[in-house]
PDB file of C-alpha atoms in Angstrom:
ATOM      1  CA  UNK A  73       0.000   0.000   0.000  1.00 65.00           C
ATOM      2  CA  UNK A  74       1.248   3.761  -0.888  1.00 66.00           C
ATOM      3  CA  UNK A  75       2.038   5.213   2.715  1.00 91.00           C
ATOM      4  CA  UNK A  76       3.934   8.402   4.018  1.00 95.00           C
ATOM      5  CA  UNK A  77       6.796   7.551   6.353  1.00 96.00           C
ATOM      6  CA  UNK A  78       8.478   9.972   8.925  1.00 98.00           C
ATOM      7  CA  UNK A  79      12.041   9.035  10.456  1.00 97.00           C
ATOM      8  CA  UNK A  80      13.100   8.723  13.289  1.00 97.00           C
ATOM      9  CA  UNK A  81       9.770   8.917  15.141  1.00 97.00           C
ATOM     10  CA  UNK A  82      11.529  10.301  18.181  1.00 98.00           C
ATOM     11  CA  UNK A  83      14.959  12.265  18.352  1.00 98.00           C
ATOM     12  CA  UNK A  84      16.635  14.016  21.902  1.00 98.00           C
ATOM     13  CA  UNK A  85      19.402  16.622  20.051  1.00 98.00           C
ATOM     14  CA  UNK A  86      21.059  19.405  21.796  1.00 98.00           C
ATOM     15  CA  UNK A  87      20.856  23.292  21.261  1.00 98.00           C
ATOM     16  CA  UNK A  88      23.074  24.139  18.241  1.00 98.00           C
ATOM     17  CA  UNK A  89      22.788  21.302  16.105  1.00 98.00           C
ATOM     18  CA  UNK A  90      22.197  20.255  13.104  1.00 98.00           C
ATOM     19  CA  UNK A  91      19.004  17.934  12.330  1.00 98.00           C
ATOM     20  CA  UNK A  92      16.923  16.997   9.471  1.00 98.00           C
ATOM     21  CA  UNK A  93      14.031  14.894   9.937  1.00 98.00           C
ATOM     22  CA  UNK A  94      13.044  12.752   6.904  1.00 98.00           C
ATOM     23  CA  UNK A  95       9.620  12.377   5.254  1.00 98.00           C
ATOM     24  CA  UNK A  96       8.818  10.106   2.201  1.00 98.00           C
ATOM     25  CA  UNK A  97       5.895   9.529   0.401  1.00 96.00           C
ATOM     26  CA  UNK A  98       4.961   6.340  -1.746  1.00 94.00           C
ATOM     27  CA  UNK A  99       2.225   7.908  -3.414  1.00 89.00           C
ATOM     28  CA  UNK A 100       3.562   9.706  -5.990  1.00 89.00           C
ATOM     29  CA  UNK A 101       1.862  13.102  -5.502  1.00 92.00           C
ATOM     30  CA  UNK A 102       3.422  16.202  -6.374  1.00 92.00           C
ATOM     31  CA  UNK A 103       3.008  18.485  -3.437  1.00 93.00           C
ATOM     32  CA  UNK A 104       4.675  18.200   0.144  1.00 96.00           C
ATOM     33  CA  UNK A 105       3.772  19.845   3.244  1.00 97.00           C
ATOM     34  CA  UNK A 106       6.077  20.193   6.625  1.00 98.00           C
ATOM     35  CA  UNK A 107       4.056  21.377   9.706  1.00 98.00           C
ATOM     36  CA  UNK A 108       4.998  21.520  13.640  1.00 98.00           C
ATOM     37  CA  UNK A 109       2.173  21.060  16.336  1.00 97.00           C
ATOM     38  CA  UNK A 110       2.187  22.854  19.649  1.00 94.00           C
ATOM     39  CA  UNK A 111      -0.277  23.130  22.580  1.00 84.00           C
ATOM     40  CA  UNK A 112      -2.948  25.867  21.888  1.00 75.00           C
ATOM     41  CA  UNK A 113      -1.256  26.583  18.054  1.00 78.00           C
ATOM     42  CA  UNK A 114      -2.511  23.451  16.538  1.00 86.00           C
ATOM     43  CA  UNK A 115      -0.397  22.971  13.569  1.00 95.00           C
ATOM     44  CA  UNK A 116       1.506  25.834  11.814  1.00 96.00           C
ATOM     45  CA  UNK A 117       2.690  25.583   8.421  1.00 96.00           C
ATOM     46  CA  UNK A 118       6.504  25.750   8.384  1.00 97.00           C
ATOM     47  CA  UNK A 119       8.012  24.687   3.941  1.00 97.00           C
ATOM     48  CA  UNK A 120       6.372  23.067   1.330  1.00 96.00           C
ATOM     49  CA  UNK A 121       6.264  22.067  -2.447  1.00 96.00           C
ATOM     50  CA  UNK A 122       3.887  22.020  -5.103  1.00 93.00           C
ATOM     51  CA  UNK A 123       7.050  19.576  -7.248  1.00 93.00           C
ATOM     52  CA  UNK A 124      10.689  19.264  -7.812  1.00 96.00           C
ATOM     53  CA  UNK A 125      13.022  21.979  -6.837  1.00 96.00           C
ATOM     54  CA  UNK A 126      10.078  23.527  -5.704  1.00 96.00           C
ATOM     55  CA  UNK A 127       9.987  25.203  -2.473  1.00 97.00           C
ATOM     56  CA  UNK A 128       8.019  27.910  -0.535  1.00 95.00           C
ATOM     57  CA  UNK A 129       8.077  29.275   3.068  1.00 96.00           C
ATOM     58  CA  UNK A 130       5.193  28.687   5.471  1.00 94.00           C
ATOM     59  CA  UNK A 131       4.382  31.197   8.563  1.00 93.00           C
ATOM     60  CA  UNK A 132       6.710  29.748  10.539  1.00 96.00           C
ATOM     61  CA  UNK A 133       9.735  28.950   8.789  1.00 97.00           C
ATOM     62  CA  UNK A 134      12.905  30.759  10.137  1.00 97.00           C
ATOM     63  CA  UNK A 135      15.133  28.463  10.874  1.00 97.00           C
ATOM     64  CA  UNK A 136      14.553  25.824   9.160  1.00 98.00           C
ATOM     65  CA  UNK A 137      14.919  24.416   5.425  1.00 98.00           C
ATOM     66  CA  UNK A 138      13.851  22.349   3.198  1.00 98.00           C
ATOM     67  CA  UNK A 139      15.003  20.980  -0.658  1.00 97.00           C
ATOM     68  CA  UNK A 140      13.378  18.995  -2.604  1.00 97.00           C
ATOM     69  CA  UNK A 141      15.434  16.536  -5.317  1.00 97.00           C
ATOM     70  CA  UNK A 142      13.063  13.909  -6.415  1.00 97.00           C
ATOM     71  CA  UNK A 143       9.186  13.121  -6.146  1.00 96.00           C
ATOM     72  CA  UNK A 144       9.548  11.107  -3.014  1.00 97.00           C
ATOM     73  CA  UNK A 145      11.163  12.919  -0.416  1.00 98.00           C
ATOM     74  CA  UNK A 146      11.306  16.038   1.617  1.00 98.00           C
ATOM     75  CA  UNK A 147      13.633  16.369   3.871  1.00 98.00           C
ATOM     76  CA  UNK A 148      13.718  18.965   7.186  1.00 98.00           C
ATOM     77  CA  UNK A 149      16.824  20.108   8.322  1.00 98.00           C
ATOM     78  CA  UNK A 150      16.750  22.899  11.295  1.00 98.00           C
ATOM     79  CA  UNK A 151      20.262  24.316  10.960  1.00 95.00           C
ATOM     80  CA  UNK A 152      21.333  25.556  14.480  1.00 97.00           C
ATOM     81  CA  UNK A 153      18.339  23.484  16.731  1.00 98.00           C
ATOM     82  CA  UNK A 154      17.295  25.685  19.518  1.00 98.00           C
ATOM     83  CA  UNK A 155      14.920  25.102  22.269  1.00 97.00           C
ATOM     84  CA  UNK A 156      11.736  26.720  20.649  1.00 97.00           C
ATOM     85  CA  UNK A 157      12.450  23.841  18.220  1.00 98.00           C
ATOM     86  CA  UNK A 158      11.082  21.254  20.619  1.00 98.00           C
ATOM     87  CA  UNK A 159       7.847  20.331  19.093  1.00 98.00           C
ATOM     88  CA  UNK A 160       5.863  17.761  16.817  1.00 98.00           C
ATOM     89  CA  UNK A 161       6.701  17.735  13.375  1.00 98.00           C
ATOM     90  CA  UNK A 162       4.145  16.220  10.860  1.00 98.00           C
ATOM     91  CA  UNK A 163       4.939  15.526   6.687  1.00 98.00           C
ATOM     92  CA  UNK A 164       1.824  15.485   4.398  1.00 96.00           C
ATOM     93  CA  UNK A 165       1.378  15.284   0.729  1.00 95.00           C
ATOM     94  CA  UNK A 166      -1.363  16.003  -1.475  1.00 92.00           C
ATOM     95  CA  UNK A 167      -1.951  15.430  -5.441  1.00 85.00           C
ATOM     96  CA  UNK A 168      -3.067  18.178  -8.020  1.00 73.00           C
ATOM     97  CA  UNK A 169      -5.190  15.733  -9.898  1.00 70.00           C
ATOM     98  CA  UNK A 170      -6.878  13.578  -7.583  1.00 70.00           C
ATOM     99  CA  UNK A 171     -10.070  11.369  -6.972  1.00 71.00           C
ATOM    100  CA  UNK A 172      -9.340  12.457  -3.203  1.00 73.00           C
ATOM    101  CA  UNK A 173      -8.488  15.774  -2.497  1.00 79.00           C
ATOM    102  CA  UNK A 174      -7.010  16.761   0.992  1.00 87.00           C
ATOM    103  CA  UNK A 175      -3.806  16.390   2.633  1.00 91.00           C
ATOM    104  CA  UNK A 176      -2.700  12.682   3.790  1.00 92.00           C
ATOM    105  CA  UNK A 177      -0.239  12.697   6.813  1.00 96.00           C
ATOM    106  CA  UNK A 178       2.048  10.914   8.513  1.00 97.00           C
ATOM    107  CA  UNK A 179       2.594   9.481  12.121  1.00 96.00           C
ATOM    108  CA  UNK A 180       4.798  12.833  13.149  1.00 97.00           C
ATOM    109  CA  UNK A 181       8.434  13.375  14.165  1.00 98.00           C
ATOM    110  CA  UNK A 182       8.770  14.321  18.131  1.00 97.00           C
ATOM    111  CA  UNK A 183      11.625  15.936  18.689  1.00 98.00           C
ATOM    112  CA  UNK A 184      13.058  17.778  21.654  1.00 98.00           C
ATOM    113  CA  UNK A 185      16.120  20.191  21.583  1.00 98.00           C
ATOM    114  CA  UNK A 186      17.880  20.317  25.096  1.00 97.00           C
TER     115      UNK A 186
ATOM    116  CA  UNK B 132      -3.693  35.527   6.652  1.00 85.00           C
ATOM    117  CA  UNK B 133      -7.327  33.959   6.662  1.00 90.00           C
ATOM    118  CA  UNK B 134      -8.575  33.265  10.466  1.00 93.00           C
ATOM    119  CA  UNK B 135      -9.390  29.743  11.137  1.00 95.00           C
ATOM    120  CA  UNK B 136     -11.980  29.760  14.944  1.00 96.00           C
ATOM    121  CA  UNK B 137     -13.380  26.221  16.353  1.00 97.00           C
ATOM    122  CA  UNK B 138     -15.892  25.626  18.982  1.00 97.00           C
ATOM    123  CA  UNK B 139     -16.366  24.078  21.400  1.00 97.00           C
ATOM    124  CA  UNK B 140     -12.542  23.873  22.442  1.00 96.00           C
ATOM    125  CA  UNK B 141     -13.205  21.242  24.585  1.00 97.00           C
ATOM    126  CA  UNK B 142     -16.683  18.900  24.809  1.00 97.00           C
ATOM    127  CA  UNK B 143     -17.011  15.528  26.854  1.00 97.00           C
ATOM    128  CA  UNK B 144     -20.242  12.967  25.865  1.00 96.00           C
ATOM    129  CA  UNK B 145     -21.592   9.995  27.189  1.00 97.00           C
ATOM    130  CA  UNK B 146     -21.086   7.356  24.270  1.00 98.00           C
ATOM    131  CA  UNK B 147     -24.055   7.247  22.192  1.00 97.00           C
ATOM    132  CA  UNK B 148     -24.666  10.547  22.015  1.00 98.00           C
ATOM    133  CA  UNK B 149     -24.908  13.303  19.168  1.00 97.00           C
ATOM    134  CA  UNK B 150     -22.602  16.317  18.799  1.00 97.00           C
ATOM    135  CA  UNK B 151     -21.708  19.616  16.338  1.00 98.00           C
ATOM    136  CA  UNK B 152     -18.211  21.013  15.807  1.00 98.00           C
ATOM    137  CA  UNK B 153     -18.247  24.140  13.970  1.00 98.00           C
ATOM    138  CA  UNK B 154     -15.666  25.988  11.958  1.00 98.00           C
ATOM    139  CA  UNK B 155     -15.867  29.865  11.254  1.00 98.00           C
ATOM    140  CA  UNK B 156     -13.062  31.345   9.274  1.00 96.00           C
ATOM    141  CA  UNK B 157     -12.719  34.769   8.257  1.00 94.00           C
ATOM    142  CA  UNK B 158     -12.166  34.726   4.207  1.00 90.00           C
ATOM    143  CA  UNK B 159     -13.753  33.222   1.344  1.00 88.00           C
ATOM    144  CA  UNK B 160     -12.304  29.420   0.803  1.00 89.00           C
ATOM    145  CA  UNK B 161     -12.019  26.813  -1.974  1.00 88.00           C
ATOM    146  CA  UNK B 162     -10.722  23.781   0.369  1.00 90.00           C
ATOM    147  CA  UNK B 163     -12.107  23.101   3.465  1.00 94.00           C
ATOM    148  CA  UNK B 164     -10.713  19.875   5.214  1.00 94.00           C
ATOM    149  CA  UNK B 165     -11.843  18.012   8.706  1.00 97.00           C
ATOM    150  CA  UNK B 166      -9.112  15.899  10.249  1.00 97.00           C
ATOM    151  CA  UNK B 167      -9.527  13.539  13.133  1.00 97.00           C
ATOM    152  CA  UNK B 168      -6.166  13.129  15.396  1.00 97.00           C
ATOM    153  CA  UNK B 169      -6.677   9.868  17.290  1.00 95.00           C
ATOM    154  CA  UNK B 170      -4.945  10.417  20.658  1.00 92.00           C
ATOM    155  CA  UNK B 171      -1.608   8.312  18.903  1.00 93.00           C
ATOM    156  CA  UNK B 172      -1.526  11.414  17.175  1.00 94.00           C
ATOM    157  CA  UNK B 173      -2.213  10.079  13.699  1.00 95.00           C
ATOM    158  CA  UNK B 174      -3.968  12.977  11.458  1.00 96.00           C
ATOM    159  CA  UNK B 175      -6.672  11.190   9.722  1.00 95.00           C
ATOM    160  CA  UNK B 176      -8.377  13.350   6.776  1.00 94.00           C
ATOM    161  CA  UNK B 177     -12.021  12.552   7.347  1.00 96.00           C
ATOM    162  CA  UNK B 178     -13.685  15.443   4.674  1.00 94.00           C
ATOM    163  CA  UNK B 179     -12.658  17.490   1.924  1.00 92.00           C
ATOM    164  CA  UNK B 180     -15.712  20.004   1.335  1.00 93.00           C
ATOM    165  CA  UNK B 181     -15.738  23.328   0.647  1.00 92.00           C
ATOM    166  CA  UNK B 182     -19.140  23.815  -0.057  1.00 93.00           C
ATOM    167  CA  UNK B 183     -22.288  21.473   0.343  1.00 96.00           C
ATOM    168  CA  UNK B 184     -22.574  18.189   2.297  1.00 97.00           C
ATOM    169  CA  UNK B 185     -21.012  15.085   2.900  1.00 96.00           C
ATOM    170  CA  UNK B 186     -21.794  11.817   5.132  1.00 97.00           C
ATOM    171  CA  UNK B 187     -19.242   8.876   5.682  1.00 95.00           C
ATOM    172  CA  UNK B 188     -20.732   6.718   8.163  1.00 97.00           C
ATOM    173  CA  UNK B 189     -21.717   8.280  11.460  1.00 97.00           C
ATOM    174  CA  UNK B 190     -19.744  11.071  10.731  1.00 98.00           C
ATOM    175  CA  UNK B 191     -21.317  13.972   8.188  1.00 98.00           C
ATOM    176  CA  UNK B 192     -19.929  17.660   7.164  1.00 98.00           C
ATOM    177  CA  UNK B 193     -21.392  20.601   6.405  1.00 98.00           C
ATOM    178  CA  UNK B 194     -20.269  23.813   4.940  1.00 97.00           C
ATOM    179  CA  UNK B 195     -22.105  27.146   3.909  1.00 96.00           C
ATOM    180  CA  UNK B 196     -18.950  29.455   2.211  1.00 92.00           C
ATOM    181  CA  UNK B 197     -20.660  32.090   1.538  1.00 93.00           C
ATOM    182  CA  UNK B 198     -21.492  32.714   5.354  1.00 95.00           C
ATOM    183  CA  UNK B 199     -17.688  31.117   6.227  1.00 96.00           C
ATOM    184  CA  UNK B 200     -18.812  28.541   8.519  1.00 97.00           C
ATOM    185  CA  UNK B 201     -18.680  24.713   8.673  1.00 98.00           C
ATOM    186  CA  UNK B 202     -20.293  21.941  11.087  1.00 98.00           C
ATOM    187  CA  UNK B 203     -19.108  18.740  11.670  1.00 98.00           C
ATOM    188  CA  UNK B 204     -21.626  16.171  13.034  1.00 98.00           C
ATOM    189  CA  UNK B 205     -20.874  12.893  14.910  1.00 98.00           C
ATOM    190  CA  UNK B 206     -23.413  10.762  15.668  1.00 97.00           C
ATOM    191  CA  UNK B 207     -23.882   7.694  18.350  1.00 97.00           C
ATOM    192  CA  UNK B 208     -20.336   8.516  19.305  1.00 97.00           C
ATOM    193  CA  UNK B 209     -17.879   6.253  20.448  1.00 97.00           C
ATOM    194  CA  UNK B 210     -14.845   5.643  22.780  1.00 97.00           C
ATOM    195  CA  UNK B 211     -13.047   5.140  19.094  1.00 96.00           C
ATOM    196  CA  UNK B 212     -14.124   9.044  18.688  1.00 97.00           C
ATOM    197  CA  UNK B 213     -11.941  10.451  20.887  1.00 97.00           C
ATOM    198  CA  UNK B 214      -9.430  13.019  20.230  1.00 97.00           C
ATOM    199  CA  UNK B 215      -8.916  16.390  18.582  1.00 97.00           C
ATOM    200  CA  UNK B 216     -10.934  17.675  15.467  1.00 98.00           C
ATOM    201  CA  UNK B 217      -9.336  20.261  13.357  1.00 97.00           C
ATOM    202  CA  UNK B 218     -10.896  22.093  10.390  1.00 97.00           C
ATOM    203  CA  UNK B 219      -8.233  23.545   7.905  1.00 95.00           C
ATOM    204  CA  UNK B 220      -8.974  26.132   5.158  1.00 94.00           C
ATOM    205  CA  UNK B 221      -7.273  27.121   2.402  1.00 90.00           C
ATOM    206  CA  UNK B 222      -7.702  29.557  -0.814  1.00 85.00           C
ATOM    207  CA  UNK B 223      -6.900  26.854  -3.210  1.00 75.00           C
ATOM    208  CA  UNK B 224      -7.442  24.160  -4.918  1.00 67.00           C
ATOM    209  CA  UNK B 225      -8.054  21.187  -2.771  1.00 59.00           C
ATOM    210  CA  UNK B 226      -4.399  20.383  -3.178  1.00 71.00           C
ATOM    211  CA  UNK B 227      -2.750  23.405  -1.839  1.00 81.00           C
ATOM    212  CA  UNK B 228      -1.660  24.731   1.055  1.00 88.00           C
ATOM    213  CA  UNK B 229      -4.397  25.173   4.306  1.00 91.00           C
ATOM    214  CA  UNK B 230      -4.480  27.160   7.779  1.00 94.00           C
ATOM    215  CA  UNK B 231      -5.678  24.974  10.312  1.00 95.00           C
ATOM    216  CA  UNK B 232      -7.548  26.055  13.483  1.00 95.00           C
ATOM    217  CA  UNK B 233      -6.565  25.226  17.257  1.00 92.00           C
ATOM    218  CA  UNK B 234      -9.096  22.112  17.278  1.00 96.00           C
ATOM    219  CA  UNK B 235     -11.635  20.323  19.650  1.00 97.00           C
ATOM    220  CA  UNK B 236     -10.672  18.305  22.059  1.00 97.00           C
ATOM    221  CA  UNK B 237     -13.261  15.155  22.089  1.00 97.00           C
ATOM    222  CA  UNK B 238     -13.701  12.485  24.996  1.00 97.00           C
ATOM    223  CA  UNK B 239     -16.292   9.796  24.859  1.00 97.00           C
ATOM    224  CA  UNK B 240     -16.951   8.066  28.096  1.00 97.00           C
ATOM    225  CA  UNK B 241     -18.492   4.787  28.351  1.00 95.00           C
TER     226      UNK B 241
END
């Protein structure tokens, strides 16, 4: 079955770091989403892509990045990790031209910065 | 950016009983999704509707765009219920990118 995949589900880094967080997406659709989830914000949007080499900023997006190289994959990185960084991260994808429209999800990334 | 409100924030049943969620947001929208989060945390997309009326099960959606507002109805609930429902809105296409409200916080007691 086509799935979305997060890794790792759970990562402990320390302030100053570097850290992506992977996301990859069997389905084959063409747009990516990267949001983080925080008690009483619900989820913000922080990159995403509508295809290859595209990429946009969400409302929450300094300090972090985000490239995307093939259909597939979206990677996360948060290039100096600081504490505000502690959160849920969740990957979703959507497709243009689809039967089901919507964004699909996947099982999150928590991650704490100490 | 376009406002995204939910109420109630927080509602407790009795299994079996009926409920409304309802979504106001502040702009005209062309995608309008509900999402269940179980208490795992998995997102589940439940409805993509933007305008009109859906059902899937005990579970149905409605929204009215051009007064911004959308209700989510869950009938004979169930323990399975539980969790946090969030409404997201976007511009776009069904496809594109959304602004999701702060959610409501569901328990179903047996």
């Amino acid at each position: 079955d086509a799935e979305i995949t997060q890794s790792p589900r759970h990562k402990i880094t320390e302030t100053g770091r570097q850290v992506t967080l992977a996301c990859h997406q069997t389905w084959n659709h063409n747009n990516m989403f990267w949001y983080r989830q925080d008690l009483g914000h619900g989820l913000r949007l922080i990159h995403y892509s509508y295809g290859v080499h595209d990429t946009n900023k969400g409302e929450v997006s300094d300090g972090y990045s985000v490239s995307r190289s093939n259909t597939e994959d979206l990677p996360l990185t948060l290039e100096s990790a600081a504490s505000s960084q502690t959160s849920v991260y969740f990957c979703a994808s959507s497709e243009s031209q689809s039967p089901r429209p919507g964004q699909y999800f996947g099982p999150g990334t928590r991650l704490t910065v100490t | 950016g376009i406002q995204v409100e939910q109420s109630p924030p927080d509602l407790i049943l009795q299994e079996g009983a009926n409920s409304t969620l309802r979504c106001n947001f502040s702009d005209s929208v062309n995608n309008l999704q509900w999402f269940h989060q179980n208490p795992w945390g998995q997102l589940i997309n439940l409805f993509y509707i933007p305008s009109g009326t859906k059902q899937n099960g005990r579970l149905s959606a409605t929204t009215v765009a051009t007064e911004r507002y959308s209700l989510l109805y869950i009938s004979s609930s169930q323990t399975t219920d539980s969790g946090v429902y969030f409404c997201a809105v976007g511009l776009s296409g069904g496809y594109q990118k959304v602004t999701f409200g702060t959610g409501t916080k569901l328990q179903v007691i047996p």
